[in-house]
Amino acid sequence: MELTIVLIILSIVFSNVLSLKNKYINKEKYQQTLKKLDLIEKAIESYAASHNRLPCPAIGELKASEKKFGLESTNLEDGNFKCRDLILFKQISHGTVPVRTLQLDDDFMFDGWSRRIGYSIDSNFSNPEYYLSSHNGSIKIVGGNNQVKTNHAMMVLVSHGKNGYCAWPHYGETQIYNSSTNDDKRVNCSNYQTGNHIFIQKPFSKQNPSDELSYFDDIVRYKMRWQFN
């Protein structure tokens, strides 16, 4: 009887320790992701300042061993860069961070959970003439309670969080589509699937208290015209 009680107590203690450890690890991965996003934003700002345009997204499906991994996907048309090989709708191009174009280490392609960070732009701003004009971006950012934060973002970065729904995995190939029941994560995912131009940026929250897969944990960053002046 005493042995049984001891085993039960040890089991509870072990479970609590494991839970705390997992929370600590997840917090570390979250902090790693924030630091990477900070440096990616600075690299994009630096690139835009020296090239008078935004870099196009890289192709998310490519393996790290492939020649075009981490390079912006572009096509030269009429003397200007145009984003190509990507989902394009309402002039919004979606893909992943062009780390090699930005002269970042390949590790910056991945968030703290080792999945690829999404990068989307209003592709008009890959054109230097358009970039140097007074035009605003056309990406819509929506916060909690469907509050519109802006209709004029030029670029967006997205880590799909611990859940990873819709992220390209570390090795590339197809995105992860089977790990979320959250409507807002699905909105962010629809950008890649249909070329939508709406992103949800809001605090982490659970849509259904009894459903672990309903947790919203996307980390979204965006920039507007005035932030590149």
mmCIF file of N, CA and C in Angstrom, residues 73-210:
data_model
loop_
_atom_site.group_PDB
_atom_site.id
_atom_site.type_symbol
_atom_site.label_atom_id
_atom_site.label_comp_id
_atom_site.label_asym_id
_atom_site.label_seq_id
_atom_site.Cartn_x
_atom_site.Cartn_y
_atom_site.Cartn_z
ATOM 1 N N SER A 73 12.621 34.682 -55.505
ATOM 2 C CA SER A 73 12.167 34.132 -56.779
ATOM 3 C C SER A 73 11.675 35.274 -57.653
ATOM 4 N N THR A 74 12.458 35.610 -58.673
ATOM 5 C CA THR A 74 12.172 36.791 -59.483
ATOM 6 C C THR A 74 12.253 36.488 -60.969
ATOM 7 N N ASN A 75 11.722 37.417 -61.733
ATOM 8 C CA ASN A 75 11.829 37.366 -63.182
ATOM 9 C C ASN A 75 11.984 38.799 -63.667
ATOM 10 N N LEU A 76 12.924 39.025 -64.572
ATOM 11 C CA LEU A 76 13.159 40.376 -65.065
ATOM 12 C C LEU A 76 12.221 40.656 -66.232
ATOM 13 N N GLU A 77 11.319 41.620 -66.043
ATOM 14 C CA GLU A 77 10.366 41.980 -67.088
ATOM 15 C C GLU A 77 10.407 43.490 -67.303
ATOM 16 N N ASP A 78 10.618 43.902 -68.539
ATOM 17 C CA ASP A 78 10.639 45.327 -68.876
ATOM 18 C C ASP A 78 11.640 46.095 -68.021
ATOM 19 N N GLY A 79 12.756 45.439 -67.699
ATOM 20 C CA GLY A 79 13.793 46.105 -66.929
ATOM 21 C C GLY A 79 13.545 46.151 -65.442
ATOM 22 N N ASN A 80 12.439 45.558 -64.977
ATOM 23 C CA ASN A 80 12.115 45.576 -63.553
ATOM 24 C C ASN A 80 11.941 44.163 -63.016
ATOM 25 N N PHE A 81 12.250 44.006 -61.737
ATOM 26 C CA PHE A 81 12.049 42.713 -61.098
ATOM 27 C C PHE A 81 10.566 42.449 -60.890
ATOM 28 N N LYS A 82 10.152 41.214 -61.114
ATOM 29 C CA LYS A 82 8.800 40.764 -60.817
ATOM 30 C C LYS A 82 8.901 39.462 -60.028
ATOM 31 N N CYS A 83 8.127 39.346 -58.991
ATOM 32 C CA CYS A 83 8.130 38.099 -58.232
ATOM 33 C C CYS A 83 7.489 36.999 -59.072
ATOM 34 N N ARG A 84 8.040 35.810 -59.019
ATOM 35 C CA ARG A 84 7.517 34.718 -59.840
ATOM 36 C C ARG A 84 7.521 33.411 -59.055
ATOM 37 N N ASP A 85 6.971 32.380 -59.662
ATOM 38 C CA ASP A 85 6.960 31.021 -59.116
ATOM 39 C C ASP A 85 6.264 30.934 -57.763
ATOM 40 N N LEU A 86 5.394 31.904 -57.478
ATOM 41 C CA LEU A 86 4.728 31.953 -56.181
ATOM 42 C C LEU A 86 3.238 32.172 -56.387
ATOM 43 N N ILE A 87 2.475 31.939 -55.353
ATOM 44 C CA ILE A 87 1.054 32.274 -55.401
ATOM 45 C C ILE A 87 0.931 33.789 -55.526
ATOM 46 N N LEU A 88 0.187 34.238 -56.506
ATOM 47 C CA LEU A 88 0.073 35.674 -56.738
ATOM 48 C C LEU A 88 -1.389 36.053 -56.934
ATOM 49 N N PHE A 89 -1.901 36.893 -56.047
ATOM 50 C CA PHE A 89 -3.294 37.325 -56.122
ATOM 51 C C PHE A 89 -3.371 38.748 -55.595
ATOM 52 N N LYS A 90 -4.015 39.625 -56.353
ATOM 53 C CA LYS A 90 -4.065 41.032 -55.967
ATOM 54 C C LYS A 90 -2.659 41.570 -55.728
ATOM 55 N N GLN A 91 -1.716 41.092 -56.538
ATOM 56 C CA GLN A 91 -0.319 41.528 -56.465
ATOM 57 C C GLN A 91 0.357 41.179 -55.142
ATOM 58 N N ILE A 92 -0.146 40.170 -54.439
ATOM 59 C CA ILE A 92 0.488 39.718 -53.202
ATOM 60 C C ILE A 92 1.244 38.424 -53.479
ATOM 61 N N SER A 93 2.530 38.418 -53.164
ATOM 62 C CA SER A 93 3.354 37.228 -53.359
ATOM 63 C C SER A 93 3.661 36.594 -52.012
ATOM 64 N N HIS A 94 3.539 35.278 -51.943
ATOM 65 C CA HIS A 94 3.746 34.546 -50.694
ATOM 66 C C HIS A 94 4.850 33.506 -50.864
ATOM 67 N N GLY A 95 5.643 33.336 -49.832
ATOM 68 C CA GLY A 95 6.685 32.315 -49.843
ATOM 69 C C GLY A 95 7.381 32.290 -48.495
ATOM 70 N N THR A 96 8.693 32.172 -48.519
ATOM 71 C CA THR A 96 9.480 32.158 -47.286
ATOM 72 C C THR A 96 10.572 33.224 -47.354
ATOM 73 N N VAL A 97 11.277 33.392 -46.258
ATOM 74 C CA VAL A 97 12.298 34.441 -46.170
ATOM 75 C C VAL A 97 13.460 34.132 -47.123
ATOM 76 N N PRO A 98 13.830 35.071 -48.000
ATOM 77 C CA PRO A 98 14.955 34.851 -48.922
ATOM 78 C C PRO A 98 16.288 35.088 -48.212
ATOM 79 N N VAL A 99 16.641 34.171 -47.335
ATOM 80 C CA VAL A 99 17.778 34.388 -46.432
ATOM 81 C C VAL A 99 19.094 34.621 -47.172
ATOM 82 N N ARG A 100 19.311 33.894 -48.255
ATOM 83 C CA ARG A 100 20.578 34.048 -48.977
ATOM 84 C C ARG A 100 20.625 35.361 -49.746
ATOM 85 N N THR A 101 19.491 35.790 -50.261
ATOM 86 C CA THR A 101 19.428 37.102 -50.902
ATOM 87 C C THR A 101 19.722 38.199 -49.885
ATOM 88 N N LEU A 102 19.258 38.002 -48.657
ATOM 89 C CA LEU A 102 19.472 38.978 -47.584
ATOM 90 C C LEU A 102 20.828 38.813 -46.909
ATOM 91 N N GLN A 103 21.601 37.814 -47.358
ATOM 92 C CA GLN A 103 22.920 37.515 -46.787
ATOM 93 C C GLN A 103 22.829 37.165 -45.302
ATOM 94 N N LEU A 104 21.786 36.433 -44.980
ATOM 95 C CA LEU A 104 21.630 35.881 -43.636
ATOM 96 C C LEU A 104 22.028 34.414 -43.641
ATOM 97 N N ASP A 105 22.384 33.903 -42.479
ATOM 98 C CA ASP A 105 22.665 32.477 -42.357
ATOM 99 C C ASP A 105 21.396 31.684 -42.664
ATOM 100 N N ASP A 106 21.562 30.486 -43.236
ATOM 101 C CA ASP A 106 20.403 29.655 -43.582
ATOM 102 C C ASP A 106 19.489 29.391 -42.390
ATOM 103 N N ASP A 107 20.042 29.419 -41.186
ATOM 104 C CA ASP A 107 19.253 29.137 -39.987
ATOM 105 C C ASP A 107 18.115 30.138 -39.797
ATOM 106 N N PHE A 108 18.245 31.322 -40.391
ATOM 107 C CA PHE A 108 17.195 32.335 -40.256
ATOM 108 C C PHE A 108 15.965 32.019 -41.097
ATOM 109 N N MET A 109 16.043 30.989 -41.911
ATOM 110 C CA MET A 109 14.859 30.518 -42.632
ATOM 111 C C MET A 109 13.844 29.908 -41.666
ATOM 112 N N PHE A 110 14.330 29.428 -40.505
ATOM 113 C CA PHE A 110 13.508 28.608 -39.609
ATOM 114 C C PHE A 110 13.203 29.314 -38.287
ATOM 115 N N ASP A 111 11.986 29.110 -37.786
ATOM 116 C CA ASP A 111 11.628 29.653 -36.481
ATOM 117 C C ASP A 111 12.148 28.741 -35.372
ATOM 118 N N GLY A 112 11.777 29.033 -34.139
ATOM 119 C CA GLY A 112 12.278 28.250 -33.011
ATOM 120 C C GLY A 112 11.828 26.807 -33.007
ATOM 121 N N TRP A 113 10.782 26.514 -33.771
ATOM 122 C CA TRP A 113 10.259 25.142 -33.855
ATOM 123 C C TRP A 113 10.753 24.435 -35.116
ATOM 124 N N SER A 114 11.783 25.019 -35.735
ATOM 125 C CA SER A 114 12.450 24.445 -36.920
ATOM 126 C C SER A 114 11.550 24.362 -38.147
ATOM 127 N N ARG A 115 10.591 25.275 -38.233
ATOM 128 C CA ARG A 115 9.769 25.360 -39.443
ATOM 129 C C ARG A 115 10.061 26.684 -40.152
ATOM 130 N N ARG A 116 9.778 26.714 -41.439
ATOM 131 C CA ARG A 116 10.134 27.882 -42.236
ATOM 132 C C ARG A 116 9.222 29.079 -41.936
ATOM 133 N N ILE A 117 9.841 30.237 -41.861
ATOM 134 C CA ILE A 117 9.112 31.470 -41.591
ATOM 135 C C ILE A 117 8.508 31.986 -42.895
ATOM 136 N N GLY A 118 7.203 32.260 -42.871
ATOM 137 C CA GLY A 118 6.533 32.783 -44.054
ATOM 138 C C GLY A 118 6.857 34.250 -44.283
ATOM 139 N N TYR A 119 6.917 34.628 -45.558
ATOM 140 C CA TYR A 119 7.205 36.016 -45.935
ATOM 141 C C TYR A 119 6.320 36.365 -47.124
ATOM 142 N N SER A 120 5.547 37.426 -46.991
ATOM 143 C CA SER A 120 4.645 37.861 -48.057
ATOM 144 C C SER A 120 4.843 39.349 -48.309
ATOM 145 N N ILE A 121 4.720 39.755 -49.582
ATOM 146 C CA ILE A 121 4.851 41.175 -49.907
ATOM 147 C C ILE A 121 3.795 41.584 -50.932
ATOM 148 N N ASP A 122 3.486 42.865 -50.926
ATOM 149 C CA ASP A 122 2.797 43.455 -52.068
ATOM 150 C C ASP A 122 3.869 43.545 -53.147
ATOM 151 N N SER A 123 3.764 42.698 -54.167
ATOM 152 C CA SER A 123 4.869 42.543 -55.116
ATOM 153 C C SER A 123 5.123 43.782 -55.960
ATOM 154 N N ASN A 124 4.214 44.752 -55.935
ATOM 155 C CA ASN A 124 4.501 46.013 -56.616
ATOM 156 C C ASN A 124 5.788 46.637 -56.088
ATOM 157 N N PHE A 125 6.060 46.404 -54.792
ATOM 158 C CA PHE A 125 7.221 47.030 -54.166
ATOM 159 C C PHE A 125 8.534 46.301 -54.449
ATOM 160 N N SER A 126 8.475 45.258 -55.288
ATOM 161 C CA SER A 126 9.717 44.663 -55.784
ATOM 162 C C SER A 126 10.226 45.451 -56.990
ATOM 163 N N ASN A 127 9.419 46.389 -57.452
ATOM 164 C CA ASN A 127 9.760 47.281 -58.566
ATOM 165 C C ASN A 127 10.317 48.588 -57.995
ATOM 166 N N PRO A 128 11.581 48.937 -58.275
ATOM 167 C CA PRO A 128 12.173 50.146 -57.691
ATOM 168 C C PRO A 128 11.369 51.421 -57.959
ATOM 169 N N GLU A 129 10.843 51.555 -59.162
ATOM 170 C CA GLU A 129 10.077 52.764 -59.485
ATOM 171 C C GLU A 129 8.842 52.881 -58.596
ATOM 172 N N TYR A 130 8.156 51.760 -58.405
ATOM 173 C CA TYR A 130 6.962 51.756 -57.558
ATOM 174 C C TYR A 130 7.357 51.950 -56.095
ATOM 175 N N TYR A 131 8.450 51.302 -55.688
ATOM 176 C CA TYR A 131 8.910 51.411 -54.301
ATOM 177 C C TYR A 131 9.216 52.865 -53.942
ATOM 178 N N LEU A 132 9.806 53.599 -54.880
ATOM 179 C CA LEU A 132 10.196 54.979 -54.616
ATOM 180 C C LEU A 132 9.036 55.963 -54.767
ATOM 181 N N SER A 133 7.885 55.472 -55.164
ATOM 182 C CA SER A 133 6.707 56.329 -55.284
ATOM 183 C C SER A 133 6.062 56.525 -53.911
ATOM 184 N N SER A 134 4.926 57.176 -53.895
ATOM 185 C CA SER A 134 4.225 57.424 -52.625
ATOM 186 C C SER A 134 3.118 56.407 -52.364
ATOM 187 N N HIS A 135 3.085 55.320 -53.146
ATOM 188 C CA HIS A 135 2.029 54.319 -52.993
ATOM 189 C C HIS A 135 2.103 53.621 -51.633
ATOM 190 N N ASN A 136 0.948 53.198 -51.143
ATOM 191 C CA ASN A 136 0.862 52.377 -49.938
ATOM 192 C C ASN A 136 0.722 50.912 -50.314
ATOM 193 N N GLY A 137 0.987 50.034 -49.346
ATOM 194 C CA GLY A 137 0.806 48.609 -49.572
ATOM 195 C C GLY A 137 -0.668 48.240 -49.582
ATOM 196 N N SER A 138 -0.954 46.980 -49.922
ATOM 197 C CA SER A 138 -2.356 46.557 -50.041
ATOM 198 C C SER A 138 -2.668 45.297 -49.236
ATOM 199 N N ILE A 139 -1.810 44.972 -48.266
ATOM 200 C CA ILE A 139 -2.061 43.811 -47.413
ATOM 201 C C ILE A 139 -2.848 44.262 -46.180
ATOM 202 N N LYS A 140 -3.886 43.530 -45.865
ATOM 203 C CA LYS A 140 -4.765 43.868 -44.741
ATOM 204 C C LYS A 140 -4.355 43.101 -43.492
ATOM 205 N N ILE A 141 -4.248 43.802 -42.368
ATOM 206 C CA ILE A 141 -3.913 43.188 -41.086
ATOM 207 C C ILE A 141 -5.096 43.362 -40.139
ATOM 208 N N VAL A 142 -5.573 42.258 -39.597
ATOM 209 C CA VAL A 142 -6.732 42.275 -38.702
ATOM 210 C C VAL A 142 -6.327 41.771 -37.319
ATOM 211 N N GLY A 143 -6.753 42.479 -36.276
ATOM 212 C CA GLY A 143 -6.434 42.090 -34.911
ATOM 213 C C GLY A 143 -7.574 41.343 -34.251
ATOM 214 N N GLY A 144 -7.542 41.307 -32.923
ATOM 215 C CA GLY A 144 -8.603 40.643 -32.179
ATOM 216 C C GLY A 144 -9.943 41.331 -32.379
ATOM 217 N N ASN A 145 -11.025 40.568 -32.238
ATOM 218 C CA ASN A 145 -12.383 41.095 -32.431
ATOM 219 C C ASN A 145 -12.590 41.687 -33.823
ATOM 220 N N ASN A 146 -11.827 41.162 -34.794
ATOM 221 C CA ASN A 146 -11.952 41.589 -36.199
ATOM 222 C C ASN A 146 -11.663 43.070 -36.410
ATOM 223 N N GLN A 147 -10.874 43.647 -35.530
ATOM 224 C CA GLN A 147 -10.498 45.053 -35.672
ATOM 225 C C GLN A 147 -9.419 45.190 -36.744
ATOM 226 N N VAL A 148 -9.661 46.020 -37.746
ATOM 227 C CA VAL A 148 -8.697 46.224 -38.826
ATOM 228 C C VAL A 148 -7.575 47.139 -38.332
ATOM 229 N N LYS A 149 -6.350 46.627 -38.350
ATOM 230 C CA LYS A 149 -5.199 47.430 -37.931
ATOM 231 C C LYS A 149 -4.700 48.304 -39.073
ATOM 232 N N THR A 150 -4.697 47.745 -40.274
ATOM 233 C CA THR A 150 -4.335 48.511 -41.463
ATOM 234 C C THR A 150 -4.766 47.757 -42.713
ATOM 235 N N ASN A 151 -4.997 48.501 -43.760
ATOM 236 C CA ASN A 151 -5.239 47.919 -45.084
ATOM 237 C C ASN A 151 -4.035 48.127 -45.995
ATOM 238 N N HIS A 152 -2.935 48.627 -45.413
ATOM 239 C CA HIS A 152 -1.845 49.107 -46.261
ATOM 240 C C HIS A 152 -0.466 48.562 -45.897
ATOM 241 N N ALA A 153 -0.397 47.347 -45.389
ATOM 242 C CA ALA A 153 0.921 46.758 -45.115
ATOM 243 C C ALA A 153 1.629 46.435 -46.429
ATOM 244 N N MET A 154 2.945 46.607 -46.442
ATOM 245 C CA MET A 154 3.750 46.271 -47.621
ATOM 246 C C MET A 154 4.284 44.850 -47.551
ATOM 247 N N MET A 155 4.577 44.402 -46.339
ATOM 248 C CA MET A 155 5.170 43.073 -46.158
ATOM 249 C C MET A 155 4.720 42.464 -44.839
ATOM 250 N N VAL A 156 4.779 41.139 -44.781
ATOM 251 C CA VAL A 156 4.376 40.402 -43.584
ATOM 252 C C VAL A 156 5.331 39.233 -43.365
ATOM 253 N N LEU A 157 5.692 39.002 -42.116
ATOM 254 C CA LEU A 157 6.441 37.813 -41.707
ATOM 255 C C LEU A 157 5.554 37.001 -40.774
ATOM 256 N N VAL A 158 5.565 35.680 -40.939
ATOM 257 C CA VAL A 158 4.722 34.827 -40.095
ATOM 258 C C VAL A 158 5.481 33.590 -39.631
ATOM 259 N N SER A 159 5.558 33.419 -38.311
ATOM 260 C CA SER A 159 5.913 32.119 -37.741
ATOM 261 C C SER A 159 4.599 31.463 -37.347
ATOM 262 N N HIS A 160 4.412 30.222 -37.749
ATOM 263 C CA HIS A 160 3.156 29.539 -37.458
ATOM 264 C C HIS A 160 3.178 28.833 -36.105
ATOM 265 N N GLY A 161 4.124 29.231 -35.256
ATOM 266 C CA GLY A 161 4.119 28.828 -33.864
ATOM 267 C C GLY A 161 4.388 27.359 -33.599
ATOM 268 N N LYS A 162 4.184 26.992 -32.355
ATOM 269 C CA LYS A 162 4.388 25.605 -31.934
ATOM 270 C C LYS A 162 3.489 24.660 -32.719
ATOM 271 N N ASN A 163 2.258 25.089 -32.974
ATOM 272 C CA ASN A 163 1.299 24.262 -33.707
ATOM 273 C C ASN A 163 1.792 23.959 -35.116
ATOM 274 N N GLY A 164 2.338 24.978 -35.776
ATOM 275 C CA GLY A 164 2.947 24.778 -37.089
ATOM 276 C C GLY A 164 1.988 24.652 -38.252
ATOM 277 N N TYR A 165 0.706 24.885 -38.017
ATOM 278 C CA TYR A 165 -0.273 24.723 -39.094
ATOM 279 C C TYR A 165 0.026 25.664 -40.248
ATOM 280 N N CYS A 166 0.215 25.105 -41.422
ATOM 281 C CA CYS A 166 0.433 25.811 -42.684
ATOM 282 C C CYS A 166 1.890 26.207 -42.930
ATOM 283 N N ALA A 167 2.773 25.922 -41.995
ATOM 284 C CA ALA A 167 4.187 26.221 -42.215
ATOM 285 C C ALA A 167 4.812 25.194 -43.153
ATOM 286 N N TRP A 168 5.825 25.642 -43.890
ATOM 287 C CA TRP A 168 6.645 24.677 -44.606
ATOM 288 C C TRP A 168 7.573 24.020 -43.591
ATOM 289 N N PRO A 169 7.677 22.702 -43.595
ATOM 290 C CA PRO A 169 8.554 22.021 -42.639
ATOM 291 C C PRO A 169 10.021 22.309 -42.920
ATOM 292 N N HIS A 170 10.872 21.911 -42.010
ATOM 293 C CA HIS A 170 12.300 22.203 -42.114
ATOM 294 C C HIS A 170 12.884 21.706 -43.427
ATOM 295 N N TYR A 171 12.484 20.526 -43.849
ATOM 296 C CA TYR A 171 13.054 19.915 -45.056
ATOM 297 C C TYR A 171 12.397 20.403 -46.340
ATOM 298 N N GLY A 172 11.393 21.282 -46.239
ATOM 299 C CA GLY A 172 10.736 21.799 -47.427
ATOM 300 C C GLY A 172 9.542 20.968 -47.839
ATOM 301 N N GLU A 173 9.320 20.863 -49.145
ATOM 302 C CA GLU A 173 8.200 20.126 -49.735
ATOM 303 C C GLU A 173 6.863 20.744 -49.320
ATOM 304 N N THR A 174 5.846 19.937 -49.041
ATOM 305 C CA THR A 174 4.499 20.474 -48.829
ATOM 306 C C THR A 174 4.301 21.029 -47.420
ATOM 307 N N GLN A 175 3.370 21.969 -47.306
ATOM 308 C CA GLN A 175 3.070 22.586 -46.015
ATOM 309 C C GLN A 175 2.271 21.645 -45.113
ATOM 310 N N ILE A 176 2.204 22.020 -43.832
ATOM 311 C CA ILE A 176 1.513 21.218 -42.822
ATOM 312 C C ILE A 176 0.072 21.703 -42.723
ATOM 313 N N TYR A 177 -0.874 20.830 -43.055
ATOM 314 C CA TYR A 177 -2.266 21.263 -43.109
ATOM 315 C C TYR A 177 -3.198 20.544 -42.133
ATOM 316 N N ASN A 178 -2.687 19.690 -41.273
ATOM 317 C CA ASN A 178 -3.589 18.831 -40.494
ATOM 318 C C ASN A 178 -3.503 19.038 -38.992
ATOM 319 N N SER A 179 -3.105 20.224 -38.548
ATOM 320 C CA SER A 179 -2.846 20.361 -37.116
ATOM 321 C C SER A 179 -3.572 21.524 -36.449
ATOM 322 N N SER A 180 -4.644 22.052 -37.053
ATOM 323 C CA SER A 180 -5.343 23.159 -36.402
ATOM 324 C C SER A 180 -6.822 23.181 -36.770
ATOM 325 N N THR A 181 -7.629 23.574 -35.769
ATOM 326 C CA THR A 181 -9.057 23.801 -36.003
ATOM 327 C C THR A 181 -9.402 25.268 -35.763
ATOM 328 N N ASN A 182 -8.363 26.107 -35.612
ATOM 329 C CA ASN A 182 -8.581 27.519 -35.312
ATOM 330 C C ASN A 182 -8.882 28.306 -36.592
ATOM 331 N N ASP A 183 -9.966 29.053 -36.578
ATOM 332 C CA ASP A 183 -10.390 29.786 -37.774
ATOM 333 C C ASP A 183 -9.374 30.837 -38.204
ATOM 334 N N ASP A 184 -8.753 31.527 -37.235
ATOM 335 C CA ASP A 184 -7.815 32.590 -37.580
ATOM 336 C C ASP A 184 -6.511 32.035 -38.149
ATOM 337 N N LYS A 185 -6.062 30.894 -37.648
ATOM 338 C CA LYS A 185 -4.892 30.257 -38.249
ATOM 339 C C LYS A 185 -5.212 29.832 -39.681
ATOM 340 N N ARG A 186 -6.446 29.422 -39.901
ATOM 341 C CA ARG A 186 -6.854 29.025 -41.250
ATOM 342 C C ARG A 186 -6.900 30.232 -42.193
ATOM 343 N N VAL A 187 -7.260 31.401 -41.660
ATOM 344 C CA VAL A 187 -7.222 32.617 -42.480
ATOM 345 C C VAL A 187 -5.789 32.903 -42.906
ATOM 346 N N ASN A 188 -4.859 32.852 -41.954
ATOM 347 C CA ASN A 188 -3.458 33.084 -42.298
ATOM 348 C C ASN A 188 -2.954 32.052 -43.292
ATOM 349 N N CYS A 189 -3.441 30.837 -43.164
ATOM 350 C CA CYS A 189 -3.036 29.773 -44.078
ATOM 351 C C CYS A 189 -3.616 29.992 -45.471
ATOM 352 N N SER A 190 -4.820 30.553 -45.544
ATOM 353 C CA SER A 190 -5.473 30.718 -46.843
ATOM 354 C C SER A 190 -4.687 31.642 -47.760
ATOM 355 N N ASN A 191 -3.809 32.469 -47.176
ATOM 356 C CA ASN A 191 -2.965 33.326 -48.000
ATOM 357 C C ASN A 191 -2.103 32.494 -48.935
ATOM 358 N N TYR A 192 -1.546 31.406 -48.415
ATOM 359 C CA TYR A 192 -0.686 30.556 -49.230
ATOM 360 C C TYR A 192 -1.496 29.698 -50.194
ATOM 361 N N GLN A 193 -2.677 29.285 -49.764
ATOM 362 C CA GLN A 193 -3.473 28.367 -50.568
ATOM 363 C C GLN A 193 -4.206 29.061 -51.704
ATOM 364 N N THR A 194 -4.724 30.252 -51.455
ATOM 365 C CA THR A 194 -5.550 30.929 -52.452
ATOM 366 C C THR A 194 -5.027 32.302 -52.843
ATOM 367 N N GLY A 195 -3.920 32.724 -52.237
ATOM 368 C CA GLY A 195 -3.409 34.045 -52.549
ATOM 369 C C GLY A 195 -4.184 35.163 -51.875
ATOM 370 N N ASN A 196 -4.775 34.869 -50.716
ATOM 371 C CA ASN A 196 -5.510 35.878 -49.956
ATOM 372 C C ASN A 196 -4.563 37.016 -49.550
ATOM 373 N N HIS A 197 -5.102 38.144 -49.140
ATOM 374 C CA HIS A 197 -4.252 39.268 -48.744
ATOM 375 C C HIS A 197 -4.604 39.761 -47.342
ATOM 376 N N ILE A 198 -5.131 38.861 -46.498
ATOM 377 C CA ILE A 198 -5.521 39.213 -45.128
ATOM 378 C C ILE A 198 -4.738 38.361 -44.132
ATOM 379 N N PHE A 199 -4.136 39.017 -43.139
ATOM 380 C CA PHE A 199 -3.423 38.312 -42.079
ATOM 381 C C PHE A 199 -4.014 38.691 -40.728
ATOM 382 N N ILE A 200 -4.071 37.713 -39.839
ATOM 383 C CA ILE A 200 -4.558 37.936 -38.474
ATOM 384 C C ILE A 200 -3.362 38.070 -37.538
ATOM 385 N N GLN A 201 -3.318 39.172 -36.806
ATOM 386 C CA GLN A 201 -2.286 39.385 -35.790
ATOM 387 C C GLN A 201 -2.989 39.693 -34.474
ATOM 388 N N LYS A 202 -2.911 38.773 -33.529
ATOM 389 C CA LYS A 202 -3.595 38.971 -32.253
ATOM 390 C C LYS A 202 -2.905 38.142 -31.177
ATOM 391 N N PRO A 203 -3.236 38.369 -29.899
ATOM 392 C CA PRO A 203 -2.644 37.569 -28.822
ATOM 393 C C PRO A 203 -3.003 36.094 -28.955
ATOM 394 N N PHE A 204 -2.162 35.248 -28.378
ATOM 395 C CA PHE A 204 -2.432 33.811 -28.383
ATOM 396 C C PHE A 204 -3.747 33.548 -27.647
ATOM 397 N N SER A 205 -4.543 32.652 -28.179
ATOM 398 C CA SER A 205 -5.834 32.353 -27.556
ATOM 399 C C SER A 205 -6.357 31.021 -28.065
ATOM 400 N N LYS A 206 -7.260 30.427 -27.282
ATOM 401 C CA LYS A 206 -7.871 29.155 -27.664
ATOM 402 C C LYS A 206 -9.316 29.414 -28.081
ATOM 403 N N GLN A 207 -9.658 29.019 -29.285
ATOM 404 C CA GLN A 207 -11.010 29.238 -29.802
ATOM 405 C C GLN A 207 -12.035 28.368 -29.088
ATOM 406 N N ASN A 208 -11.647 27.138 -28.799
ATOM 407 C CA ASN A 208 -12.518 26.193 -28.096
ATOM 408 C C ASN A 208 -11.763 25.655 -26.883
ATOM 409 N N PRO A 209 -12.190 25.986 -25.662
ATOM 410 C CA PRO A 209 -11.454 25.581 -24.459
ATOM 411 C C PRO A 209 -11.176 24.085 -24.357
ATOM 412 N N SER A 210 -12.014 23.270 -24.950
ATOM 413 C CA SER A 210 -11.843 21.814 -24.843
ATOM 414 C C SER A 210 -11.062 21.214 -26.011
#
